[in-house]
Amino acid sequence: MSNQIPFARQMLASVVISSLLACSSSSFAPALYAQTVAPESVLGDTAMPSSDDVSQTFPYGITGKTPPSLIKINYDGQPPYHKHRINLRIFQGCPQVEISEGGRLWATWFGSNVQSERAPFHQGQFSVISTSADDGKTWQEVFVFDPSDLLGGGASDPMLWKDAKGNIRFIGLRNIDFKGKDEFASSAWEFTMLDPENEYTAWSSPRLLGNKNISVMKPLIFPDGTIMRSMDDFKLVGKPNEVRIRFLKEDSIGKPIFVSEFPVDNDAVFAEQMPIIRKDGSLFTFYRAKKGQKFAESFDGGKNWKLGGYYPMQFSINTKCILKTLPSGRVLLVANDVQMNVDNGKSKFYYTDGNGNERELEGYKGPRARMTAYLSDDDGKTFSHKLLLCDDGQISYPSATINKDGAIYIAYDQGRGVIGQHTIFLSKISEEDILAGELVDGESFLNNVVSRPSDQGGGRREGDKI
């Protein structure tokens, strides 16, 4: 049964939202932030020491520039009691998914055998890299990014993305408590797969990207091969009047071109912005805020940004969503289809059915329910088609990739620390599925399990304090 909004209601919504977006240039002119800054002033000095420096030669004199490594796991001959095995894991989440040119799927997420996420240094936390050669039916964990041997470091927010040449890259975010004496206490490092069709691919040496959170949202690739990375400074979240939401523009070989900044927005949380290029060449992005998603636009390639306020359609309230332009020209949005009313200071979450009626959430009644894929026919002005992917508990943090045949793969997590859950799901859908509001493509599927520790004898148990 279709989930599309009735035609009359859809046309009215389109007119209202289009008018609001069109008026943003005049209504929000004071928010124009005409400034780019020197990349080094934001990222730190990313130049590496010489190869014979003590920080680069084992046994290391450990600094923020000591290079990390990826550890191979679950290979033939490895002792079965290694510390990263899944039956020890009690917490995991925040997945990313990518696909090779040959169709091998790759996924990454962070996990812990000890506790739930502990910012800012994420002790006891590592990132898992897993792969599937059978279209997501079965998975094998093959590498981990675990900096714990370097002064008890922890990993957070891993990333997989594919560049303009089809190379798959992994970004590991490392966090080490240097007691305030090293500007790279948090550092993002990028590795490139050298053989992505091989489950135990070789990797390039890691490249230091900077000391900000650069690994939450996939970079935007421009037609000329340049890229724009989304950045945030999570240690400033909740601190008013701090500039922290930024973009890093790089050329095709990774040389920084500029860093641009959003104006201060004290409503923004972990911003998680992910821009798209519209048909007229301008940029459009959502970013995470307290009451939903706000939007911003750039008309000069990302150097200057204009904030537009809250997007008229409410979804993904203080949680991550993603935007991606599909080969057809339509825009994909993956988000939590949940709305919110506030009555006497108390928030009530609900969803809106195809007839515009408010409906009570079933089961989990918070903002991270109802993971949904939407399509826009008008460059993000409206999202008039949708397909519910999962409504089973706390579902969050989507990631998507597109295969050469147009298939859309979407990963997300369920109940990161919930007993019997902490699941990584994968759905495979097509544009036709979203347009119909149900699965109509014979190759599509919903909610295949990529990883669930409790299926392997692990997972959180009754009485565990995490």
GROMACS .gro file of C-alpha atoms in nm:
model
  466
    1MET     CA    1   0.000   0.000   0.000
    2SER     CA    2   0.141   0.338  -0.099
    3ASN     CA    3   0.257   0.581   0.166
    4GLN     CA    4   0.245   0.882  -0.068
    5ILE     CA    5   0.067   1.197   0.051
    6PRO     CA    6  -0.264   1.260  -0.130
    7PHE     CA    7  -0.218   1.483  -0.434
    8ALA     CA    8  -0.395   1.794  -0.304
    9ARG     CA    9  -0.212   1.786   0.027
   10GLN     CA   10   0.117   1.725  -0.152
   11MET     CA   11   0.066   2.024  -0.383
   12LEU     CA   12  -0.014   2.252  -0.088
   13ALA     CA   13   0.293   2.134   0.103
   14SER     CA   14   0.505   2.188  -0.206
   15VAL     CA   15   0.388   2.546  -0.247
   16VAL     CA   16   0.444   2.628   0.121
   17ILE     CA   17   0.790   2.471   0.146
   18SER     CA   18   0.903   2.605  -0.192
   19SER     CA   19   0.798   2.954  -0.089
   20LEU     CA   20   0.987   2.929   0.239
   21LEU     CA   21   1.302   2.808   0.070
   22ALA     CA   22   1.276   3.067  -0.205
   23CYS     CA   23   1.236   3.345   0.050
   24SER     CA   24   1.536   3.240   0.255
   25SER     CA   25   1.772   3.470   0.063
   26SER     CA   26   1.598   3.781   0.192
   27SER     CA   27   1.465   3.651   0.524
   28PHE     CA   28   1.799   3.522   0.648
   29ALA     CA   29   2.041   3.767   0.484
   30PRO     CA   30   2.199   3.864   0.819
   31ALA     CA   31   2.304   3.500   0.867
   32LEU     CA   32   2.537   3.510   0.567
   33TYR     CA   33   2.880   3.427   0.701
   34ALA     CA   34   3.123   3.556   0.441
   35GLN     CA   35   3.435   3.393   0.573
   36THR     CA   36   3.674   3.116   0.495
   37VAL     CA   37   3.969   3.045   0.719
   38ALA     CA   38   4.312   2.893   0.677
   39PRO     CA   39   4.280   2.512   0.704
   40GLU     CA   40   4.573   2.486   0.947
   41SER     CA   41   4.400   2.722   1.190
   42VAL     CA   42   4.119   2.467   1.223
   43LEU     CA   43   4.278   2.129   1.150
   44GLY     CA   44   4.612   2.184   1.321
   45ASP     CA   45   4.948   2.140   1.151
   46THR     CA   46   4.897   1.807   0.970
   47ALA     CA   47   5.250   1.791   0.828
   48MET     CA   48   5.409   1.470   0.947
   49PRO     CA   49   5.754   1.445   1.112
   50SER     CA   50   6.037   1.276   0.927
   51SER     CA   51   6.030   0.897   0.909
   52ASP     CA   52   6.315   0.868   1.161
   53ASP     CA   53   6.142   1.085   1.422
   54VAL     CA   54   6.087   0.903   1.750
   55SER     CA   55   5.709   0.937   1.707
   56GLN     CA   56   5.725   0.741   1.379
   57THR     CA   57   5.962   0.459   1.473
   58PHE     CA   58   5.875   0.165   1.698
   59PRO     CA   59   5.903   0.161   1.995
   60TYR     CA   60   5.731   0.493   1.964
   61GLY     CA   61   5.763   0.806   2.166
   62ILE     CA   62   5.387   0.839   2.138
   63THR     CA   63   5.246   1.172   2.018
   64GLY     CA   64   4.928   1.275   1.841
   65LYS     CA   65   5.114   1.216   1.513
   66THR     CA   66   5.218   0.858   1.586
   67PRO     CA   67   5.047   0.673   1.301
   68PRO     CA   68   4.771   0.421   1.381
   69SER     CA   69   4.725   0.083   1.215
   70LEU     CA   70   4.450  -0.158   1.118
   71ILE     CA   71   4.453  -0.500   1.285
   72LYS     CA   72   4.352  -0.812   1.090
   73ILE     CA   73   4.112  -1.041   1.277
   74ASN     CA   74   3.929  -1.372   1.227
   75TYR     CA   75   4.180  -1.502   0.975
   76ASP     CA   76   4.274  -1.868   0.939
   77GLY     CA   77   4.516  -1.960   1.215
   78GLN     CA   78   4.430  -1.673   1.450
   79PRO     CA   79   4.379  -1.789   1.810
   80PRO     CA   80   4.004  -1.797   1.879
   81TYR     CA   81   4.038  -1.603   2.204
   82HIS     CA   82   4.148  -1.266   2.059
   83LYS     CA   83   4.012  -0.963   2.241
   84HIS     CA   84   3.801  -0.825   1.954
   85ARG     CA   85   3.582  -1.131   1.905
   86ILE     CA   86   3.211  -1.058   1.882
   87ASN     CA   87   3.104  -1.278   2.174
   88LEU     CA   88   3.270  -1.030   2.411
   89ARG     CA   89   3.095  -0.724   2.271
   90ILE     CA   90   2.828  -0.547   2.478
   91PHE     CA   91   2.784  -0.221   2.288
   92GLN     CA   92   2.804  -0.112   1.922
   93GLY     CA   93   2.655   0.134   1.675
   94CYS     CA   94   2.695   0.418   1.424
   95PRO     CA   95   2.749   0.209   1.107
   96GLN     CA   96   2.871   0.314   0.764
   97VAL     CA   97   2.834   0.113   0.443
   98GLU     CA   98   3.014   0.116   0.108
   99ILE     CA   99   3.031  -0.106  -0.202
  100SER     CA  100   3.327  -0.184  -0.427
  101GLU     CA  101   3.324  -0.158  -0.804
  102GLY     CA  102   3.297  -0.538  -0.812
  103GLY     CA  103   3.002  -0.550  -0.573
  104ARG     CA  104   3.170  -0.646  -0.245
  105LEU     CA  105   2.999  -0.475   0.048
  106TRP     CA  106   3.195  -0.319   0.332
  107ALA     CA  107   3.065  -0.188   0.664
  108THR     CA  108   3.218  -0.028   0.970
  109TRP     CA  109   3.093   0.073   1.315
  110PHE     CA  110   3.229   0.123   1.665
  111GLY     CA  111   3.194  -0.120   1.952
  112SER     CA  112   3.315  -0.201   2.301
  113ASN     CA  113   3.360  -0.504   2.523
  114VAL     CA  114   3.359  -0.284   2.832
  115GLN     CA  115   3.104  -0.004   2.835
  116SER     CA  116   2.883   0.227   2.634
  117GLU     CA  117   3.024   0.533   2.461
  118ARG     CA  118   3.232   0.760   2.686
  119ALA     CA  119   3.332   1.092   2.537
  120PRO     CA  120   3.572   1.257   2.491
  121PHE     CA  121   3.837   0.981   2.483
  122HIS     CA  122   3.615   0.674   2.423
  123GLN     CA  123   3.832   0.438   2.626
  124GLY     CA  124   3.770   0.071   2.557
  125GLN     CA  125   3.613   0.147   2.220
  126PHE     CA  126   3.731   0.023   1.880
  127SER     CA  127   3.602   0.030   1.521
  128VAL     CA  128   3.513  -0.287   1.333
  129ILE     CA  129   3.544  -0.337   0.955
  130SER     CA  130   3.327  -0.614   0.813
  131THR     CA  131   3.263  -0.737   0.459
  132SER     CA  132   3.015  -0.939   0.253
  133ALA     CA  133   3.065  -1.105  -0.085
  134ASP     CA  134   2.706  -1.230  -0.121
  135ASP     CA  135   2.503  -0.908  -0.136
  136GLY     CA  136   2.474  -0.868   0.239
  137LYS     CA  137   2.346  -1.216   0.326
  138THR     CA  138   2.652  -1.311   0.535
  139TRP     CA  139   2.927  -1.099   0.688
  140GLN     CA  140   3.279  -1.149   0.822
  141GLU     CA  141   3.457  -0.908   1.057
  142VAL     CA  142   3.806  -0.873   0.911
  143PHE     CA  143   3.981  -0.566   1.059
  144VAL     CA  144   3.962  -0.346   1.367
  145PHE     CA  145   4.090   0.004   1.430
  146ASP     CA  146   4.191  -0.008   1.796
  147PRO     CA  147   4.429   0.255   1.938
  148SER     CA  148   4.415   0.118   2.294
  149ASP     CA  149   4.782   0.013   2.284
  150LEU     CA  150   4.874   0.382   2.247
  151LEU     CA  151   4.826   0.520   2.599
  152GLY     CA  152   4.479   0.367   2.629
  153GLY     CA  153   4.337   0.546   2.325
  154GLY     CA  154   3.983   0.488   2.200
  155ALA     CA  155   3.812   0.497   1.861
  156SER     CA  156   3.492   0.674   1.761
  157ASP     CA  157   3.284   0.755   1.452
  158PRO     CA  158   3.449   0.545   1.178
  159MET     CA  159   3.380   0.617   0.810
  160LEU     CA  160   3.379   0.433   0.478
  161TRP     CA  161   3.341   0.627   0.155
  162LYS     CA  162   3.424   0.592  -0.214
  163ASP     CA  163   3.617   0.862  -0.400
  164ALA     CA  164   3.576   0.979  -0.761
  165LYS     CA  165   3.808   0.705  -0.886
  166GLY     CA  166   3.615   0.430  -0.709
  167ASN     CA  167   3.870   0.382  -0.428
  168ILE     CA  168   3.718   0.293  -0.093
  169ARG     CA  169   3.863   0.485   0.199
  170PHE     CA  170   3.834   0.425   0.572
  171ILE     CA  171   3.863   0.704   0.829
  172GLY     CA  172   3.942   0.613   1.188
  173LEU     CA  173   3.895   0.874   1.459
  174ARG     CA  174   4.149   0.825   1.738
  175ASN     CA  175   4.120   0.979   2.087
  176ILE     CA  176   4.409   0.981   2.336
  177ASP     CA  177   4.423   1.166   2.666
  178PHE     CA  178   4.744   1.367   2.641
  179LYS     CA  179   4.637   1.580   2.940
  180GLY     CA  180   4.592   1.885   2.718
  181LYS     CA  181   4.951   1.879   2.590
  182ASP     CA  182   4.898   1.766   2.230
  183GLU     CA  183   4.678   1.936   1.970
  184PHE     CA  184   4.604   1.595   1.815
  185ALA     CA  185   4.443   1.432   2.118
  186SER     CA  186   4.160   1.365   1.873
  187SER     CA  187   4.280   1.291   1.523
  188ALA     CA  188   4.123   1.164   1.201
  189TRP     CA  189   4.332   0.922   0.991
  190GLU     CA  190   4.243   0.802   0.642
  191PHE     CA  191   4.344   0.468   0.488
  192THR     CA  192   4.273   0.359   0.128
  193MET     CA  193   4.188   0.001   0.031
  194LEU     CA  194   4.434  -0.137  -0.225
  195ASP     CA  195   4.230  -0.447  -0.317
  196PRO     CA  196   3.864  -0.394  -0.218
  197GLU     CA  197   3.751  -0.720  -0.383
  198ASN     CA  198   3.967  -0.913  -0.133
  199GLU     CA  199   3.825  -0.955   0.218
  200TYR     CA  200   4.174  -0.910   0.363
  201THR     CA  201   4.269  -0.619   0.141
  202ALA     CA  202   4.601  -0.443   0.182
  203TRP     CA  203   4.583  -0.077   0.284
  204SER     CA  204   4.773   0.242   0.214
  205SER     CA  205   4.964   0.412   0.492
  206PRO     CA  206   4.731   0.635   0.695
  207ARG     CA  207   4.707   1.007   0.620
  208LEU     CA  208   4.646   1.255   0.900
  209LEU     CA  209   4.342   1.468   0.809
  210GLY     CA  210   4.315   1.690   1.115
  211ASN     CA  211   4.204   1.717   1.474
  212LYS     CA  212   3.829   1.761   1.425
  213ASN     CA  213   3.537   1.523   1.386
  214ILE     CA  214   3.567   1.461   1.010
  215SER     CA  215   3.437   1.104   0.997
  216VAL     CA  216   3.062   1.118   1.065
  217MET     CA  217   2.927   1.217   0.720
  218LYS     CA  218   3.051   1.107   0.376
  219PRO     CA  219   3.231   1.374   0.174
  220LEU     CA  220   3.060   1.547  -0.117
  221ILE     CA  221   3.234   1.480  -0.450
  222PHE     CA  222   3.224   1.762  -0.706
  223PRO     CA  223   3.225   1.703  -1.084
  224ASP     CA  224   3.586   1.827  -1.105
  225GLY     CA  225   3.705   1.564  -0.855
  226THR     CA  226   3.741   1.801  -0.560
  227ILE     CA  227   3.570   1.698  -0.238
  228MET     CA  228   3.409   1.869   0.058
  229ARG     CA  229   3.434   1.707   0.400
  230SER     CA  230   3.185   1.787   0.675
  231MET     CA  231   3.344   1.876   1.008
  232ASP     CA  232   3.235   1.948   1.362
  233ASP     CA  233   3.410   2.004   1.693
  234PHE     CA  234   3.221   1.779   1.933
  235LYS     CA  235   3.400   1.908   2.240
  236LEU     CA  236   3.222   2.241   2.184
  237VAL     CA  237   2.871   2.092   2.161
  238GLY     CA  238   2.651   2.258   2.422
  239LYS     CA  239   2.884   2.554   2.463
  240PRO     CA  240   2.702   2.867   2.342
  241ASN     CA  241   2.831   3.110   2.081
  242GLU     CA  242   3.113   2.888   1.954
  243VAL     CA  243   3.186   2.846   1.583
  244ARG     CA  244   3.224   2.472   1.525
  245ILE     CA  245   3.029   2.357   1.215
  246ARG     CA  246   3.263   2.364   0.917
  247PHE     CA  247   3.348   2.222   0.576
  248LEU     CA  248   3.692   2.131   0.441
  249LYS     CA  249   3.735   2.165   0.064
  250GLU     CA  250   4.019   1.955  -0.083
  251ASP     CA  251   4.155   1.912  -0.433
  252SER     CA  252   4.157   1.573  -0.603
  253ILE     CA  253   4.486   1.469  -0.439
  254GLY     CA  254   4.385   1.577  -0.088
  255LYS     CA  255   4.544   1.921  -0.063
  256PRO     CA  256   4.327   2.158   0.144
  257ILE     CA  257   4.177   2.447  -0.054
  258PHE     CA  258   3.973   2.622   0.214
  259VAL     CA  259   3.775   2.571   0.533
  260SER     CA  260   3.436   2.743   0.555
  261GLU     CA  261   3.229   2.795   0.868
  262PHE     CA  262   2.862   2.816   0.959
  263PRO     CA  263   2.749   3.111   1.166
  264VAL     CA  264   2.696   3.023   1.532
  265ASP     CA  265   2.371   2.832   1.585
  266ASN     CA  266   2.309   2.743   1.947
  267ASP     CA  267   2.021   2.515   1.843
  268ALA     CA  268   2.262   2.285   1.663
  269VAL     CA  269   2.370   1.969   1.840
  270PHE     CA  270   2.610   1.721   1.675
  271ALA     CA  271   2.557   1.892   1.342
  272GLU     CA  272   2.613   1.597   1.106
  273GLN     CA  273   2.568   1.807   0.793
  274MET     CA  274   2.578   1.632   0.453
  275PRO     CA  275   2.540   1.867   0.154
  276ILE     CA  276   2.421   1.788  -0.196
  277ILE     CA  277   2.476   1.976  -0.522
  278ARG     CA  278   2.146   2.103  -0.663
  279LYS     CA  279   2.071   2.120  -1.033
  280ASP     CA  280   2.160   2.492  -1.045
  281GLY     CA  281   2.501   2.419  -0.888
  282SER     CA  282   2.418   2.556  -0.543
  283LEU     CA  283   2.467   2.347  -0.229
  284PHE     CA  284   2.198   2.241   0.017
  285THR     CA  285   2.232   2.062   0.347
  286PHE     CA  286   2.038   1.965   0.654
  287TYR     CA  287   2.201   1.975   0.996
  288ARG     CA  288   2.092   1.826   1.326
  289ALA     CA  289   1.919   2.050   1.578
  290LYS     CA  290   1.712   2.023   1.895
  291LYS     CA  291   1.366   2.028   1.733
  292GLY     CA  292   1.438   1.861   1.401
  293GLN     CA  293   1.657   1.939   1.102
  294LYS     CA  294   1.764   2.286   1.002
  295PHE     CA  295   1.889   2.366   0.654
  296ALA     CA  296   2.159   2.581   0.499
  297GLU     CA  297   2.250   2.685   0.145
  298SER     CA  298   2.563   2.798  -0.037
  299PHE     CA  299   2.575   2.971  -0.375
  300ASP     CA  300   2.952   2.989  -0.417
  301GLY     CA  301   3.068   2.629  -0.387
  302GLY     CA  302   3.061   2.612  -0.009
  303LYS     CA  303   3.269   2.916   0.084
  304ASN     CA  304   2.976   3.108   0.233
  305TRP     CA  305   2.665   2.960   0.393
  306LYS     CA  306   2.322   3.102   0.462
  307LEU     CA  307   2.120   2.945   0.743
  308GLY     CA  308   1.752   2.890   0.664
  309GLY     CA  309   1.611   2.782   0.999
  310TYR     CA  310   1.406   2.470   1.062
  311TYR     CA  311   1.295   2.278   0.754
  312PRO     CA  312   0.913   2.282   0.737
  313MET     CA  313   0.881   1.901   0.739
  314GLN     CA  314   0.981   1.763   1.078
  315PHE     CA  315   1.195   1.447   1.096
  316SER     CA  316   1.513   1.318   1.265
  317ILE     CA  317   1.468   1.527   1.579
  318ASN     CA  318   1.815   1.568   1.731
  319THR     CA  319   1.945   1.266   1.544
  320LYS     CA  320   2.133   1.199   1.222
  321CYS     CA  321   1.982   1.193   0.874
  322ILE     CA  322   2.154   1.166   0.535
  323LEU     CA  323   2.106   1.325   0.192
  324LYS     CA  324   2.230   1.182  -0.137
  325THR     CA  325   2.164   1.269  -0.500
  326LEU     CA  326   2.080   0.958  -0.702
  327PRO     CA  327   2.183   0.894  -1.065
  328SER     CA  328   1.824   0.969  -1.171
  329GLY     CA  329   1.853   1.321  -1.031
  330ARG     CA  330   1.613   1.254  -0.745
  331VAL     CA  331   1.734   1.325  -0.393
  332LEU     CA  332   1.738   1.047  -0.134
  333LEU     CA  333   1.676   1.132   0.231
  334VAL     CA  334   1.706   0.865   0.499
  335ALA     CA  335   1.569   0.980   0.832
  336ASN     CA  336   1.353   0.901   1.133
  337ASP     CA  337   0.991   0.972   1.036
  338VAL     CA  338   0.889   1.109   1.376
  339GLN     CA  339   0.730   1.440   1.470
  340MET     CA  340   0.703   1.614   1.808
  341ASN     CA  341   0.459   1.829   2.005
  342VAL     CA  342   0.556   2.001   2.328
  343ASP     CA  343   0.281   2.038   2.589
  344ASN     CA  344   0.357   2.195   2.927
  345GLY     CA  345   0.723   2.136   2.872
  346LYS     CA  346   0.678   1.766   2.795
  347SER     CA  347   0.760   1.629   2.450
  348LYS     CA  348   0.522   1.390   2.278
  349PHE     CA  349   0.647   1.201   1.973
  350TYR     CA  350   0.420   1.070   1.699
  351TYR     CA  351   0.413   1.008   1.325
  352THR     CA  352   0.188   1.139   1.051
  353ASP     CA  353   0.007   0.890   0.828
  354GLY     CA  354  -0.061   0.927   0.454
  355ASN     CA  355  -0.382   1.115   0.525
  356GLY     CA  356  -0.215   1.372   0.746
  357ASN     CA  357  -0.341   1.223   1.074
  358GLU     CA  358  -0.126   1.202   1.386
  359ARG     CA  359  -0.061   0.844   1.491
  360GLU     CA  360   0.079   0.712   1.818
  361LEU     CA  361   0.415   0.543   1.801
  362GLU     CA  362   0.413   0.174   1.882
  363GLY     CA  363   0.675   0.021   2.108
  364TYR     CA  364   0.961   0.268   2.147
  365LYS     CA  365   0.806   0.615   2.173
  366GLY     CA  366   1.103   0.841   2.116
  367PRO     CA  367   1.253   1.034   1.824
  368ARG     CA  368   1.469   0.746   1.697
  369ALA     CA  369   1.184   0.533   1.566
  370ARG     CA  370   1.061   0.466   1.210
  371MET     CA  371   1.374   0.470   0.993
  372THR     CA  372   1.242   0.580   0.653
  373ALA     CA  373   1.371   0.639   0.301
  374TYR     CA  374   1.228   0.943   0.118
  375LEU     CA  375   1.260   1.072  -0.237
  376SER     CA  376   1.243   1.429  -0.362
  377ASP     CA  377   1.156   1.514  -0.722
  378ASP     CA  378   1.235   1.884  -0.677
  379ASP     CA  379   1.591   1.913  -0.546
  380GLY     CA  380   1.496   1.882  -0.180
  381LYS     CA  381   1.210   2.134  -0.167
  382THR     CA  382   0.970   1.851  -0.078
  383PHE     CA  383   0.998   1.480  -0.008
  384SER     CA  384   0.670   1.340  -0.135
  385HIS     CA  385   0.755   0.968  -0.155
  386LYS     CA  386   0.856   0.747   0.134
  387LEU     CA  387   0.918   0.387   0.237
  388LEU     CA  388   0.932   0.270   0.599
  389LEU     CA  389   1.246   0.063   0.649
  390CYS     CA  390   1.238  -0.032   1.016
  391ASP     CA  391   1.020   0.042   1.318
  392ASP     CA  392   1.159  -0.197   1.574
  393GLY     CA  393   1.297  -0.013   1.875
  394GLN     CA  394   1.558   0.265   1.872
  395ILE     CA  395   1.678   0.287   1.512
  396SER     CA  396   1.937   0.548   1.422
  397TYR     CA  397   2.242   0.669   1.231
  398PRO     CA  398   2.177   0.573   0.868
  399SER     CA  399   2.444   0.544   0.600
  400ALA     CA  400   2.386   0.475   0.231
  401THR     CA  401   2.573   0.377  -0.083
  402ILE     CA  402   2.463   0.322  -0.443
  403ASN     CA  403   2.567   0.029  -0.660
  404LYS     CA  404   2.639   0.063  -1.031
  405ASP     CA  405   2.298  -0.091  -1.110
  406GLY     CA  406   2.119   0.174  -0.904
  407ALA     CA  407   2.051  -0.045  -0.599
  408ILE     CA  408   2.049   0.153  -0.275
  409TYR     CA  409   2.210  -0.005   0.033
  410ILE     CA  410   2.127   0.152   0.370
  411ALA     CA  411   2.279   0.058   0.707
  412TYR     CA  412   2.161   0.171   1.051
  413ASP     CA  413   2.181   0.059   1.412
  414GLN     CA  414   1.926  -0.070   1.661
  415GLY     CA  415   1.943  -0.033   2.041
  416ARG     CA  416   2.319   0.018   2.079
  417GLY     CA  417   2.326  -0.099   2.440
  418VAL     CA  418   1.985  -0.270   2.464
  419ILE     CA  419   1.984  -0.632   2.576
  420GLY     CA  420   1.927  -0.860   2.277
  421GLN     CA  421   1.978  -0.580   2.027
  422HIS     CA  422   2.287  -0.360   1.955
  423THR     CA  423   2.223  -0.471   1.597
  424ILE     CA  424   2.362  -0.340   1.270
  425PHE     CA  425   2.097  -0.373   0.998
  426LEU     CA  426   2.126  -0.350   0.619
  427SER     CA  427   1.841  -0.286   0.375
  428LYS     CA  428   1.865  -0.297  -0.003
  429ILE     CA  429   1.600  -0.101  -0.192
  430SER     CA  430   1.537   0.072  -0.526
  431GLU     CA  431   1.385   0.403  -0.626
  432GLU     CA  432   1.082   0.209  -0.748
  433ASP     CA  433   1.029   0.070  -0.397
  434ILE     CA  434   1.024   0.419  -0.247
  435LEU     CA  435   0.792   0.552  -0.517
  436ALA     CA  436   0.550   0.264  -0.451
  437GLY     CA  437   0.579   0.288  -0.073
  438GLU     CA  438   0.651  -0.085  -0.053
  439LEU     CA  439   0.899  -0.339  -0.187
  440VAL     CA  440   0.825  -0.408  -0.554
  441ASP     CA  441   1.177  -0.493  -0.672
  442GLY     CA  442   1.248  -0.863  -0.647
  443GLU     CA  443   1.610  -0.800  -0.541
  444SER     CA  444   1.519  -0.571  -0.250
  445PHE     CA  445   1.516  -0.669   0.117
  446LEU     CA  446   1.473  -0.503   0.456
  447ASN     CA  447   1.672  -0.544   0.777
  448ASN     CA  448   1.925  -0.817   0.709
  449VAL     CA  449   2.147  -0.856   1.014
  450VAL     CA  450   2.504  -0.743   0.957
  451SER     CA  451   2.605  -0.788   1.321
  452ARG     CA  452   2.428  -0.881   1.643
  453PRO     CA  453   2.655  -0.997   1.927
  454SER     CA  454   2.376  -1.182   2.107
  455ASP     CA  455   2.345  -1.413   1.806
  456GLN     CA  456   2.710  -1.514   1.865
  457GLY     CA  457   2.695  -1.574   2.239
  458GLY     CA  458   2.779  -1.213   2.327
  459GLY     CA  459   2.587  -0.897   2.398
  460ARG     CA  460   2.479  -0.717   2.709
  461ARG     CA  461   2.317  -0.934   2.976
  462GLU     CA  462   2.084  -0.869   3.267
  463GLY     CA  463   2.272  -0.690   3.540
  464ASP     CA  464   2.544  -0.550   3.314
  465LYS     CA  465   2.621  -0.188   3.399
  466ILE     CA  466   2.752  -0.020   3.086
   0.00000   0.00000   0.00000
